[in-house]
Tab-separated table of C-alpha atoms in Angstrom:
chain	number	residue	atom	x	y	z
A	21	MET	CA	0.000	0.000	0.000
A	22	ARG	CA	1.319	3.441	-0.882
A	23	ARG	CA	2.439	5.593	2.024
A	24	LEU	CA	0.943	9.038	2.350
A	25	GLY	CA	3.147	11.790	3.653
A	26	PRO	CA	5.440	11.015	6.559
A	27	PRO	CA	5.566	7.555	8.178
A	28	LEU	CA	2.241	7.023	9.895
A	29	GLY	CA	3.794	6.175	13.236
A	30	ARG	CA	5.230	9.673	13.473
A	31	LEU	CA	2.039	11.545	12.719
A	32	SER	CA	0.265	13.482	15.411
A	33	ASP	CA	-2.881	11.996	16.873
A	34	GLU	CA	-4.899	14.756	15.219
A	35	ALA	CA	-3.406	14.045	11.807
A	36	LEU	CA	-4.186	10.346	12.132
A	37	LEU	CA	-7.747	11.156	13.060
A	38	ALA	CA	-7.953	13.479	10.083
A	39	GLY	CA	-6.773	10.591	7.979
A	40	MET	CA	-9.524	8.435	9.448
A	41	ALA	CA	-12.019	10.939	8.105
A	42	THR	CA	-10.779	10.257	4.575
A	43	GLY	CA	-11.510	6.554	4.836
A	44	ALA	CA	-7.953	5.489	4.024
A	45	PRO	CA	-7.535	1.942	5.426
A	46	GLU	CA	-3.814	2.285	6.129
A	47	ILE	CA	-4.431	5.307	8.292
A	48	ALA	CA	-7.366	3.740	10.089
A	49	LEU	CA	-5.197	0.742	10.925
A	50	ALA	CA	-2.439	3.004	12.262
A	51	PHE	CA	-5.022	4.818	14.359
A	52	VAL	CA	-6.321	1.561	15.834
A	53	ARG	CA	-2.784	0.362	16.558
A	54	ARG	CA	-1.892	3.583	18.321
A	55	PHE	CA	-4.882	3.649	20.648
A	56	GLN	CA	-6.031	0.057	21.059
A	57	ARG	CA	-4.176	-0.540	24.348
A	58	MET	CA	-5.617	2.590	25.896
A	59	VAL	CA	-9.140	1.924	24.633
A	60	PHE	CA	-9.173	-1.742	25.593
A	61	GLY	CA	-7.545	-0.900	28.946
A	62	ILE	CA	-10.343	1.478	29.903
A	63	ALA	CA	-13.028	-0.886	28.655
A	64	VAL	CA	-11.711	-3.930	30.496
A	65	ALA	CA	-11.060	-1.965	33.687
A	66	VAL	CA	-14.668	-0.788	33.765
A	67	VAL	CA	-16.563	-3.876	32.606
A	68	ASP	CA	-14.196	-6.596	33.912
A	69	ASP	CA	-15.137	-8.873	31.040
A	70	PRO	CA	-12.630	-9.268	28.181
A	71	GLN	CA	-15.235	-10.254	25.607
A	72	LEU	CA	-17.516	-7.350	26.425
A	73	ALA	CA	-14.513	-5.051	26.629
A	74	GLU	CA	-13.505	-6.056	23.120
A	75	ASP	CA	-17.003	-5.288	21.851
A	76	ILE	CA	-16.834	-1.881	23.505
A	77	ALA	CA	-13.373	-1.203	22.115
A	78	GLN	CA	-14.606	-2.094	18.625
A	79	GLN	CA	-17.613	0.196	19.024
A	80	THR	CA	-15.282	2.961	20.159
A	81	PHE	CA	-13.215	2.789	16.987
A	82	GLU	CA	-16.350	2.542	14.913
A	83	ARG	CA	-17.610	5.770	16.478
A	84	ALA	CA	-14.261	7.452	16.017
A	85	TRP	CA	-14.372	6.419	12.372
A	86	ARG	CA	-17.885	7.743	11.918
A	87	HIS	CA	-17.381	10.942	13.837
A	88	ALA	CA	-13.799	11.835	12.985
A	89	GLN	CA	-15.094	14.801	11.008
A	90	VAL	CA	-16.573	16.491	14.034
A	91	TYR	CA	-13.669	16.100	16.417
A	92	ASP	CA	-12.592	19.525	17.643
A	93	SER	CA	-9.078	19.780	19.027
A	94	ARG	CA	-10.060	22.866	20.993
A	95	ARG	CA	-12.212	20.669	23.193
A	96	GLY	CA	-9.472	18.253	24.157
A	97	SER	CA	-6.933	15.834	22.810
A	98	VAL	CA	-7.761	12.872	20.604
A	99	LYS	CA	-6.796	10.613	23.505
A	100	THR	CA	-9.255	12.301	25.805
A	101	TRP	CA	-11.976	12.214	23.182
A	102	LEU	CA	-11.427	8.528	22.515
A	103	GLY	CA	-11.134	7.742	26.221
A	104	THR	CA	-14.425	9.483	26.895
A	105	ILE	CA	-16.190	7.562	24.126
A	106	THR	CA	-14.842	4.289	25.521
A	107	HIS	CA	-15.734	5.189	29.069
A	108	ASN	CA	-19.289	6.206	28.205
A	109	LEU	CA	-19.871	2.991	26.279
A	110	ALA	CA	-18.392	0.915	29.082
A	111	ILE	CA	-20.444	2.633	31.780
A	112	ASP	CA	-23.613	2.166	29.727
A	113	ALA	CA	-22.815	-1.536	29.368
A	114	VAL	CA	-22.177	-1.948	33.077
A	115	ARG	CA	-25.347	-0.117	34.044
A	116	ALA	CA	-27.320	-2.368	31.740
A	117	ARG	CA	-25.824	-5.581	33.094
A	118	LYS	CA	-24.833	-5.277	36.714
A	119	ALA	CA	-26.430	-4.009	39.883
A	120	THR	CA	-23.013	-3.496	41.453
A	121	PRO	CA	-20.556	-1.952	39.028
A	122	VAL	CA	-17.432	-3.195	40.778
A	123	SER	CA	-16.331	-5.819	43.246
A	124	PRO	CA	-14.358	-4.703	46.317
A	125	GLU	CA	-11.351	-6.711	45.092
A	126	ASP	CA	-11.340	-5.051	41.674
A	127	LEU	CA	-11.711	-1.624	43.244
A	128	ASP	CA	-8.744	-2.216	45.523
A	129	ALA	CA	-6.668	-3.549	42.644
A	130	LEU	CA	-7.397	-0.563	40.417
A	131	LEU	CA	-6.888	1.857	43.273
A	132	GLY	CA	-3.471	0.318	43.803
A	133	ILE	CA	-2.636	0.823	40.130
A	134	VAL	CA	-3.869	4.402	39.773
A	135	THR	CA	-2.136	5.554	42.941
A	136	ARG	CA	1.253	4.090	42.144
A	137	THR	CA	3.799	6.803	42.605
A	138	PRO	CA	5.324	8.363	39.502
A	139	GLU	CA	8.628	6.590	40.075
A	140	GLN	CA	6.868	3.256	39.758
A	141	CYS	CA	5.257	3.745	36.396
A	142	ALA	CA	6.067	5.020	32.961
A	143	LEU	CA	4.424	8.401	32.690
A	144	ALA	CA	2.463	9.497	29.702
A	145	ASP	CA	2.694	13.174	30.552
A	146	GLU	CA	3.163	15.611	33.354
A	147	ALA	CA	-0.541	16.158	33.932
A	148	ALA	CA	-1.070	12.429	34.397
A	149	SER	CA	1.773	12.242	36.876
A	150	ARG	CA	0.390	15.167	38.835
A	151	ILE	CA	-3.105	13.754	39.030
A	152	ARG	CA	-1.728	10.322	39.919
A	153	ALA	CA	0.274	11.814	42.761
A	154	ALA	CA	-2.758	13.820	43.825
A	155	VAL	CA	-4.992	10.752	43.936
A	156	ALA	CA	-2.280	8.908	45.845
A	157	GLY	CA	-2.200	11.752	48.347
A	158	LEU	CA	-5.927	11.657	49.057
A	159	PRO	CA	-7.255	10.001	52.187
A	160	ARG	CA	-8.103	6.425	51.271
A	161	GLU	CA	-11.868	6.870	51.540
A	162	GLN	CA	-11.787	9.904	49.237
A	163	ALA	CA	-9.596	8.131	46.700
A	164	ARG	CA	-12.015	5.207	46.701
A	165	ALA	CA	-14.979	7.519	46.182
A	166	VAL	CA	-13.425	9.411	43.304
A	167	VAL	CA	-12.268	6.224	41.565
A	168	MET	CA	-15.690	4.621	41.982
A	169	ALA	CA	-17.327	7.716	40.523
A	170	GLY	CA	-14.782	8.685	37.880
A	171	ILE	CA	-13.785	5.300	36.562
A	172	TYR	CA	-16.640	2.951	37.418
A	173	GLY	CA	-19.352	5.556	36.869
A	174	MET	CA	-20.987	4.868	40.225
A	175	THR	CA	-23.487	7.430	41.451
A	176	ALA	CA	-23.224	8.957	44.912
A	177	ARG	CA	-26.095	6.722	46.016
A	178	GLN	CA	-24.333	3.602	44.752
A	179	ILE	CA	-21.147	4.666	46.515
A	180	SER	CA	-23.032	5.240	49.749
A	181	GLU	CA	-24.534	1.746	49.533
A	182	PHE	CA	-21.235	0.153	48.522
A	183	GLU	CA	-19.340	1.806	51.365
A	184	GLY	CA	-22.171	1.615	53.896
A	185	ILE	CA	-22.152	5.355	54.524
A	186	PRO	CA	-24.832	8.071	54.368
A	187	LEU	CA	-25.512	9.603	50.962
A	188	GLY	CA	-24.365	13.005	52.185
A	189	THR	CA	-21.049	11.546	53.273
A	190	ALA	CA	-20.542	9.943	49.866
A	191	LYS	CA	-21.245	13.267	48.143
A	192	THR	CA	-18.865	15.061	50.500
A	193	ARG	CA	-16.081	12.589	49.776
A	194	ILE	CA	-16.513	12.992	46.039
A	195	ARG	CA	-16.640	16.758	46.276
A	196	THR	CA	-13.661	17.072	48.606
A	197	ALA	CA	-11.557	14.747	46.491
A	198	MET	CA	-12.441	16.527	43.256
A	199	GLY	CA	-11.664	19.874	44.853
A	200	LYS	CA	-8.205	18.700	45.861
A	201	LEU	CA	-7.499	17.207	42.437
A	202	ARG	CA	-8.653	20.372	40.729
A	203	THR	CA	-6.277	22.416	42.860
A	204	VAL	CA	-3.413	20.134	41.914
A	205	LEU	CA	-4.194	20.291	38.201
A	206	GLY	CA	-4.640	24.032	38.287
A	207	PRO	CA	-6.136	26.020	35.458
A	208	GLU	CA	-4.093	24.319	32.738
A	209	ARG	CA	-5.597	22.008	30.192
A	210	ALA	CA	-4.788	18.529	31.400
A	211	ASP	CA	-5.559	16.749	28.197
A	212	HIS	CA	-3.190	18.105	25.622
A	213	ASP	CA	-0.175	16.073	24.799
B	18	MET	CA	-30.116	33.352	37.311
B	19	THR	CA	-29.656	33.757	41.064
B	20	ASP	CA	-26.857	33.173	43.535
B	21	ARG	CA	-28.921	30.342	44.887
B	22	ASP	CA	-28.951	28.676	41.457
B	23	CYS	CA	-25.184	28.958	41.280
B	24	GLU	CA	-24.843	27.672	44.816
B	25	TRP	CA	-26.926	24.639	43.920
B	26	LEU	CA	-24.884	24.092	40.766
B	27	ARG	CA	-21.635	24.176	42.734
B	28	ALA	CA	-23.026	21.502	45.015
B	29	VAL	CA	-23.603	19.106	42.120
B	30	ALA	CA	-20.829	20.259	39.777
B	31	ASP	CA	-18.435	17.450	40.693
B	32	GLU	CA	-21.022	14.770	40.027
B	33	LEU	CA	-21.970	16.484	36.769
B	34	ALA	CA	-18.353	16.574	35.615
B	35	LEU	CA	-17.904	12.923	36.541
B	36	GLY	CA	-21.022	11.977	34.577
B	37	ILE	CA	-22.796	10.472	37.581
B	38	LEU	CA	-25.472	13.068	38.256
B	39	PRO	CA	-28.945	11.488	37.976
B	40	GLY	CA	-31.112	12.504	35.017
B	41	GLN	CA	-33.407	15.208	36.354
B	42	GLU	CA	-30.668	17.001	38.279
B	43	ARG	CA	-28.408	16.693	35.279
B	44	ALA	CA	-30.987	18.330	33.033
B	45	GLU	CA	-31.402	21.202	35.497
B	46	ALA	CA	-27.663	21.621	35.814
B	47	ILE	CA	-27.193	21.719	32.043
B	48	ALA	CA	-29.966	24.285	31.746
B	49	HIS	CA	-28.219	26.445	34.338
B	50	LEU	CA	-24.866	26.123	32.567
B	51	ASP	CA	-26.407	27.343	29.326
B	52	GLY	CA	-26.851	30.748	30.884
B	53	CYS	CA	-24.035	30.954	33.428
B	54	HIS	CA	-20.539	31.422	32.123
B	55	THR	CA	-18.930	31.324	35.573
B	56	CYS	CA	-20.452	27.984	36.500
B	57	ARG	CA	-19.670	26.622	33.045
B	58	GLU	CA	-15.988	27.433	33.511
B	59	HIS	CA	-16.062	25.804	36.919
B	60	VAL	CA	-17.545	22.606	35.502
B	61	GLU	CA	-15.072	22.631	32.616
B	62	GLN	CA	-12.202	22.642	35.106
B	63	LEU	CA	-13.746	19.724	36.961
B	64	THR	CA	-14.260	17.896	33.678
B	65	LEU	CA	-10.522	18.099	33.082
B	66	VAL	CA	-10.029	16.370	36.415
B	67	ALA	CA	-12.526	13.676	35.431
B	68	ASP	CA	-10.708	13.207	32.116
B	69	GLY	CA	-7.430	13.057	33.997
B	70	LEU	CA	-8.710	10.192	36.120
B	71	LEU	CA	-9.294	8.131	32.998
B	72	SER	CA	-5.705	8.722	31.942
B	73	LEU	CA	-4.586	6.794	35.034
B	74	VAL	CA	-6.216	3.582	33.879
B	75	PRO	CA	-3.445	1.353	32.543
B	76	GLY	CA	-3.479	0.260	28.946
B	77	SER	CA	-4.108	-3.380	28.216
B	78	GLU	CA	-3.294	-5.461	25.172
B	79	PRO	CA	-6.488	-6.517	23.419
B	80	PRO	CA	-6.927	-10.136	22.326
B	81	ALA	CA	-5.045	-11.319	19.259
B	82	GLY	CA	-6.705	-10.354	15.999
B	83	PHE	CA	-8.408	-7.299	17.469
B	84	GLU	CA	-7.038	-4.929	14.819
B	85	THR	CA	-8.298	-7.141	12.029
B	86	ARG	CA	-11.707	-7.466	13.595
B	87	VAL	CA	-11.985	-3.702	13.933
B	88	THR	CA	-10.932	-3.018	10.369
B	89	ASP	CA	-13.282	-5.777	9.176
B	90	LYS	CA	-16.093	-4.111	11.033
B	91	LEU	CA	-15.222	-0.828	9.385
B	92	GLY	CA	-15.219	-2.585	6.022
B	93	LEU	CA	-11.582	-1.750	5.367
B	94	ASN	CA	-10.441	-5.239	4.511
B	95	ARG	CA	-12.778	-5.740	1.612
B	96	PRO	CA	-10.766	-6.164	-1.544
B	97	ALA	CA	-13.185	-4.285	-3.749
B	98	ARG	CA	-14.095	-1.001	-2.182
B	99	ARG	CA	-16.308	0.631	-4.739
B	100	ARG	CA	-15.583	4.218	-5.413
B	101	ARG	CA	-15.952	6.311	-8.446
B	102	PRO	CA	-12.673	6.079	-10.318
B	103	ARG	CA	-11.427	9.518	-9.338
B	104	ALA	CA	-12.681	9.395	-5.807
B	105	GLY	CA	-9.841	7.201	-4.632
B	106	VAL	CA	-7.372	9.663	-6.040
B	107	ALA	CA	-9.174	12.521	-4.361
B	108	VAL	CA	-9.235	10.766	-1.023
B	109	ALA	CA	-5.572	9.907	-1.264
B	110	ALA	CA	-4.747	13.456	-2.225
B	111	ALA	CA	-6.742	14.781	0.673
B	112	ALA	CA	-5.057	12.403	3.038
B	113	ALA	CA	-1.671	13.364	1.714
B	114	THR	CA	-2.514	17.020	2.138
B	115	ALA	CA	-3.881	16.549	5.616
B	116	LEU	CA	-1.129	14.282	6.806
B	117	GLY	CA	1.735	15.939	5.032
B	118	PHE	CA	0.941	19.276	6.563
B	119	GLY	CA	-0.403	17.976	9.839
B	120	PHE	CA	-3.811	19.588	9.558
B	121	GLY	CA	-6.574	18.623	11.906
B	122	GLY	CA	-9.725	16.955	10.686
B	123	TRP	CA	-11.370	20.175	9.644
B	124	ALA	CA	-9.087	20.832	6.712
B	125	VAL	CA	-9.343	17.442	5.084
B	126	GLY	CA	-12.748	17.208	3.617
B	127	THR	CA	-13.016	20.269	1.521
B	128	ALA	CA	-10.260	19.007	-0.690
B	129	ILE	CA	-12.287	15.936	-1.513
B	130	GLU	CA	-15.606	17.487	-2.163
B	131	GLY	CA	-17.428	15.292	-4.599
B	132	ALA	CA	-15.631	12.130	-3.609
B	133	SER	CA	-17.946	9.289	-2.853
B	134	ALA	CA	-17.762	7.678	0.514
B	135	PRO	CA	-15.917	4.495	1.241
B	136	SER	CA	-18.355	1.640	0.967
B	137	SER	CA	-17.770	0.895	4.620
B	138	ARG	CA	-19.555	4.027	5.661
B	139	SER	CA	-23.210	3.940	6.469
B	140	SER	CA	-25.106	3.780	3.258
B	141	GLY	CA	-28.524	4.203	4.799
B	142	PRO	CA	-30.653	7.261	4.401
B	143	PRO	CA	-29.899	10.358	6.400
B	144	GLY	CA	-30.914	9.905	9.964
B	145	SER	CA	-30.875	6.160	9.774
B	146	GLU	CA	-28.413	5.864	12.611
B	147	HIS	CA	-29.640	5.657	16.157
B	148	GLY	CA	-29.692	9.082	17.781
B	149	LEU	CA	-29.116	11.014	14.588
B	150	LEU	CA	-31.501	13.808	13.716
B	151	ALA	CA	-31.541	15.136	10.182
B	152	ALA	CA	-33.353	17.990	8.517
B	153	SER	CA	-33.241	20.154	5.435
B	154	LEU	CA	-32.105	23.735	5.807
B	155	LEU	CA	-34.658	25.976	4.148
B	156	ALA	CA	-34.141	29.565	3.051
B	157	PRO	CA	-36.861	32.090	3.987
B	158	ASP	CA	-38.376	31.504	0.543
B	159	GLN	CA	-38.502	27.754	1.390
B	160	ARG	CA	-35.729	26.800	-1.038
B	161	PRO	CA	-33.687	23.873	0.257
B	162	VAL	CA	-30.205	25.221	0.897
B	163	GLY	CA	-28.544	22.366	2.713
B	164	ARG	CA	-28.785	19.707	5.376
B	165	ILE	CA	-28.150	19.621	9.086
B	166	PHE	CA	-27.437	16.584	11.207
B	167	ALA	CA	-27.477	16.510	14.990
B	168	TYR	CA	-26.237	13.549	16.951
B	169	THR	CA	-27.879	13.125	20.343
B	170	GLY	CA	-25.467	10.543	21.698
B	171	SER	CA	-22.409	11.165	23.770
B	172	PRO	CA	-20.419	13.014	22.679
B	173	GLY	CA	-23.046	14.872	20.688
B	174	TRP	CA	-22.317	16.890	17.590
B	175	VAL	CA	-23.859	18.984	14.873
B	176	TYR	CA	-22.808	18.939	11.237
B	177	MET	CA	-24.217	20.868	8.317
B	178	SER	CA	-23.664	21.438	4.655
B	179	VAL	CA	-24.905	24.726	3.272
B	180	HIS	CA	-25.222	26.030	-0.249
B	181	LEU	CA	-27.063	29.316	-0.386
B	182	GLY	CA	-26.163	30.024	-4.000
B	183	ARG	CA	-28.949	30.086	-6.514
B	184	ASP	CA	-27.339	27.743	-8.966
B	185	GLY	CA	-29.548	24.857	-8.047
B	186	SER	CA	-30.878	23.182	-4.998
B	187	GLY	CA	-28.939	23.193	-1.820
B	188	SER	CA	-26.555	20.459	-1.001
B	189	ASP	CA	-28.489	17.523	0.209
B	190	SER	CA	-25.690	15.198	1.019
B	191	GLN	CA	-25.481	12.837	3.910
B	192	ALA	CA	-23.073	13.593	6.700
B	193	GLY	CA	-21.155	10.465	5.897
B	194	ASP	CA	-21.458	10.783	2.167
B	195	ARG	CA	-18.354	12.823	1.754
B	196	SER	CA	-15.667	11.192	3.667
B	197	GLY	CA	-14.388	14.047	5.721
B	198	SER	CA	-16.597	16.775	4.334
B	199	GLY	CA	-14.798	19.888	5.326
B	200	PHE	CA	-15.498	22.633	7.734
B	201	ARG	CA	-13.755	25.643	6.306
B	202	ALA	CA	-15.307	26.802	3.109
B	203	GLU	CA	-12.516	29.256	2.476
B	204	GLU	CA	-10.252	26.262	1.985
B	205	SER	CA	-12.577	24.493	-0.389
B	206	GLU	CA	-12.086	24.180	-4.086
B	207	ALA	CA	-15.484	25.783	-4.522
B	208	ALA	CA	-15.825	23.651	-7.604
B	209	GLY	CA	-18.924	24.262	-9.568
B	210	SER	CA	-19.953	27.459	-7.865
B	211	HIS	CA	-21.845	29.800	-10.107
B	212	GLY	CA	-22.205	33.430	-9.263
B	213	VAL	CA	-21.549	35.137	-5.966
B	214	TYR	CA	-23.836	35.028	-3.006
B	215	PRO	CA	-23.994	38.561	-1.687
B	216	GLU	CA	-24.453	37.633	1.950
B	217	ALA	CA	-21.550	35.206	2.084
B	218	GLY	CA	-19.071	35.421	4.899
B	219	GLU	CA	-19.313	34.707	8.578
B	220	VAL	CA	-22.514	32.968	9.635
B	221	SER	CA	-23.601	31.575	12.965
B	222	CYS	CA	-25.718	28.611	13.943
B	223	ARG	CA	-28.203	28.368	16.781
B	224	LEU	CA	-29.958	25.235	17.974
B	225	GLU	CA	-33.638	25.815	18.678
B	226	ARG	CA	-35.451	24.239	21.600
B	227	THR	CA	-39.051	23.216	21.977
B	228	ASP	CA	-39.592	25.851	24.682
B	229	GLY	CA	-38.758	28.621	22.230
B	230	THR	CA	-35.260	29.295	23.534
B	231	SER	CA	-32.147	28.757	21.451
B	232	VAL	CA	-28.453	28.261	22.036
B	233	HIS	CA	-25.551	29.531	19.948
B	234	ILE	CA	-23.274	26.684	18.900
B	235	GLY	CA	-20.709	28.375	16.682
B	236	GLU	CA	-19.736	30.347	13.611
B	237	PHE	CA	-18.201	29.447	10.303
B	238	SER	CA	-17.557	31.043	6.944
B	239	LEU	CA	-19.269	30.616	3.631
B	240	ASP	CA	-17.444	31.094	0.388
B	241	ASP	CA	-18.456	33.532	-2.339
B	242	ALA	CA	-21.015	31.053	-3.618
B	243	GLY	CA	-22.656	30.875	-0.205
B	244	ARG	CA	-21.289	27.403	0.292
B	245	GLY	CA	-19.805	25.905	3.434
B	246	TYR	CA	-19.508	22.780	5.548
B	247	TRP	CA	-19.195	22.903	9.277
B	248	GLY	CA	-19.531	20.813	12.357
B	249	ALA	CA	-18.849	20.989	16.039
B	250	PRO	CA	-19.173	18.830	19.084
B	251	THR	CA	-22.082	20.031	21.200
B	252	ARG	CA	-24.600	18.517	23.539
B	253	VAL	CA	-27.848	17.763	21.704
B	254	ASP	CA	-30.767	16.922	23.960
B	255	PRO	CA	-33.210	14.829	21.918
B	256	ASP	CA	-36.052	15.789	24.253
B	257	THR	CA	-35.718	19.521	23.800
B	258	VAL	CA	-34.049	20.190	20.461
B	259	SER	CA	-36.482	21.213	17.758
B	260	GLY	CA	-34.413	22.670	14.956
B	261	ALA	CA	-31.741	25.137	13.977
B	262	ARG	CA	-31.285	28.583	12.527
B	263	LEU	CA	-28.472	29.878	10.390
B	264	LEU	CA	-27.903	33.594	10.873
B	265	ALA	CA	-25.962	36.159	8.891
B	266	ALA	CA	-23.520	38.463	10.654
B	267	ASP	CA	-26.254	41.121	10.898
B	268	GLY	CA	-28.586	38.673	12.638
B	269	SER	CA	-30.874	38.082	9.681
B	270	VAL	CA	-32.089	34.524	9.192
B	271	LEU	CA	-30.465	32.783	6.240
B	272	ALA	CA	-32.012	29.368	6.782
B	273	THR	CA	-34.016	27.324	9.250
B	274	ALA	CA	-34.406	23.610	9.897
B	275	HIS	CA	-36.890	21.569	11.869
B	276	PHE	CA	-36.134	18.141	13.269
B	277	ASP	CA	-39.435	16.420	12.973
B	278	ALA	CA	-38.528	12.785	12.475
B	279	ARG	CA	-36.172	11.283	14.950
B	280	GLN	CA	-34.781	8.117	13.530
B	281	ASN	CA	-34.208	5.101	15.621
B	282	GLN	CA	-33.252	1.695	14.563
C-alpha cells in the first residue's frame, strides 16, 4: 500500500484522526494500533469482562471512524476524546448488566494501580503524573470515592450503599476529592499532549 | 439566574463533571450552565479532572486479531471497495494534504468534495443511525439550501452542509457521504460554484429548543457562492431540540431547519 506523507507512526494523533475521516484503510489501521491498548484498557477496567470489553473497544473505533469529522481539538486531545467515548460505552454496558458496578477486590486492585507513585510507572505526561500523585495523596476513603465515581461511573447513592455510609457523606467525599485534584491540576488544560 | 442557582450548581458540579449526576438534576444543571458562564468554567475545570482520572487507567493489550476485527467491522479489509474512479485519487490526495501538513480533521474534507464515501460508511438514508436527527435547511423563501445533522449521543455533535447560491438546490448530502466533508469553506475548491452570493461570509448557527429558547453553537464562513460545511461537538438533547437557525452576521435569518422525524433503529 502506498504511504501518504510522513511515516504514519510519526504523525500526530490529530493528523491520524484526520486521515480516518478520509476513509484510508492504512491510516485507520495506524489509528487503531496507536490507541487500542488505551481503549481496551479502559473498557476492560470498567466492565471486567474481556469479551464485552472487546465489543466496547470495537464500538469505540467505529464511532471514532464515523465521527472523525466532528472532532474539535479545541475541546481536548484525541486521547481524551477517545477515552471518553470508551468510558461512556463501558459505563452504559455496566449499568445495563450489573447491579453493582465493581467488586471490592477489583476496586482495591485498580486503586493500587492508579495511585502508584510516579517513580513506579512510565508516565504518559506531566498532567497524568500530577493527578496520579494527587490521587495517591488523598485520604483512602476519598480516593475510593473518586475512583468509583470517575472510573466505574458509580453514582453517589451507589457509593453510599457500597461503602455503607450516608448519601451526604458519599457526596462530600466525592466533592472534597475533586476539589483537591482540581487544585493540583490548576487552570491548565490537562488533556493536551 | 440567582446566587442560589449557582450555589446549587456548585453543590452538584463534581457529580456532573464525573457523569454520575442522575437525570433530572443533570438536566437542570445543564440548563443552568447554558446561561451561566462562571459555572460553566467551573464545571469545565472539573471535567478536566474527570478526564485526567481516565488517563490513570493502565493500557491493556487486546486479544489477538483485534485490529483485524476492527478493520473488518469498518469494512476496510474488503478487496473491492467501490468508489468512483477519481474518488480514490481525491481521497488519497486529501489524506496526503492533511497528513503531510499535519492539519486537523477540519481541513481534510473540503479538498475531496465530490468524492464518494468508502463503501464501509453507512449507506442508509440520512438519519438512519440511532440518535441522529436530520433535517433540510430551508431559506426564507422555502428553497432547500442544505442539510443539518445533529447527533444526540455522547459526545453529541452537529454537522451541516450549506449552499445558499442560486445555482440549483442546496446540497443535500449525507453527513457520511463525503468522507471528511470539510469545515472551512474558504479552503474548499469551490468547484462548480456559479455566481456570488452577496451575503456570504461569517454565519452563525443556533440550535432551537421546543420551549422557544435557542443556544448559539458556533460560527463558520461561507465562500463567495454561499457554500460551506461545518460541524462541532455540542450537547444535543433529543427531548428539547427542535431545529436550527443559520444567521448572517447582521442577525438576519439565512435558513431554518426543523427536526421532525427522529430516527431510531
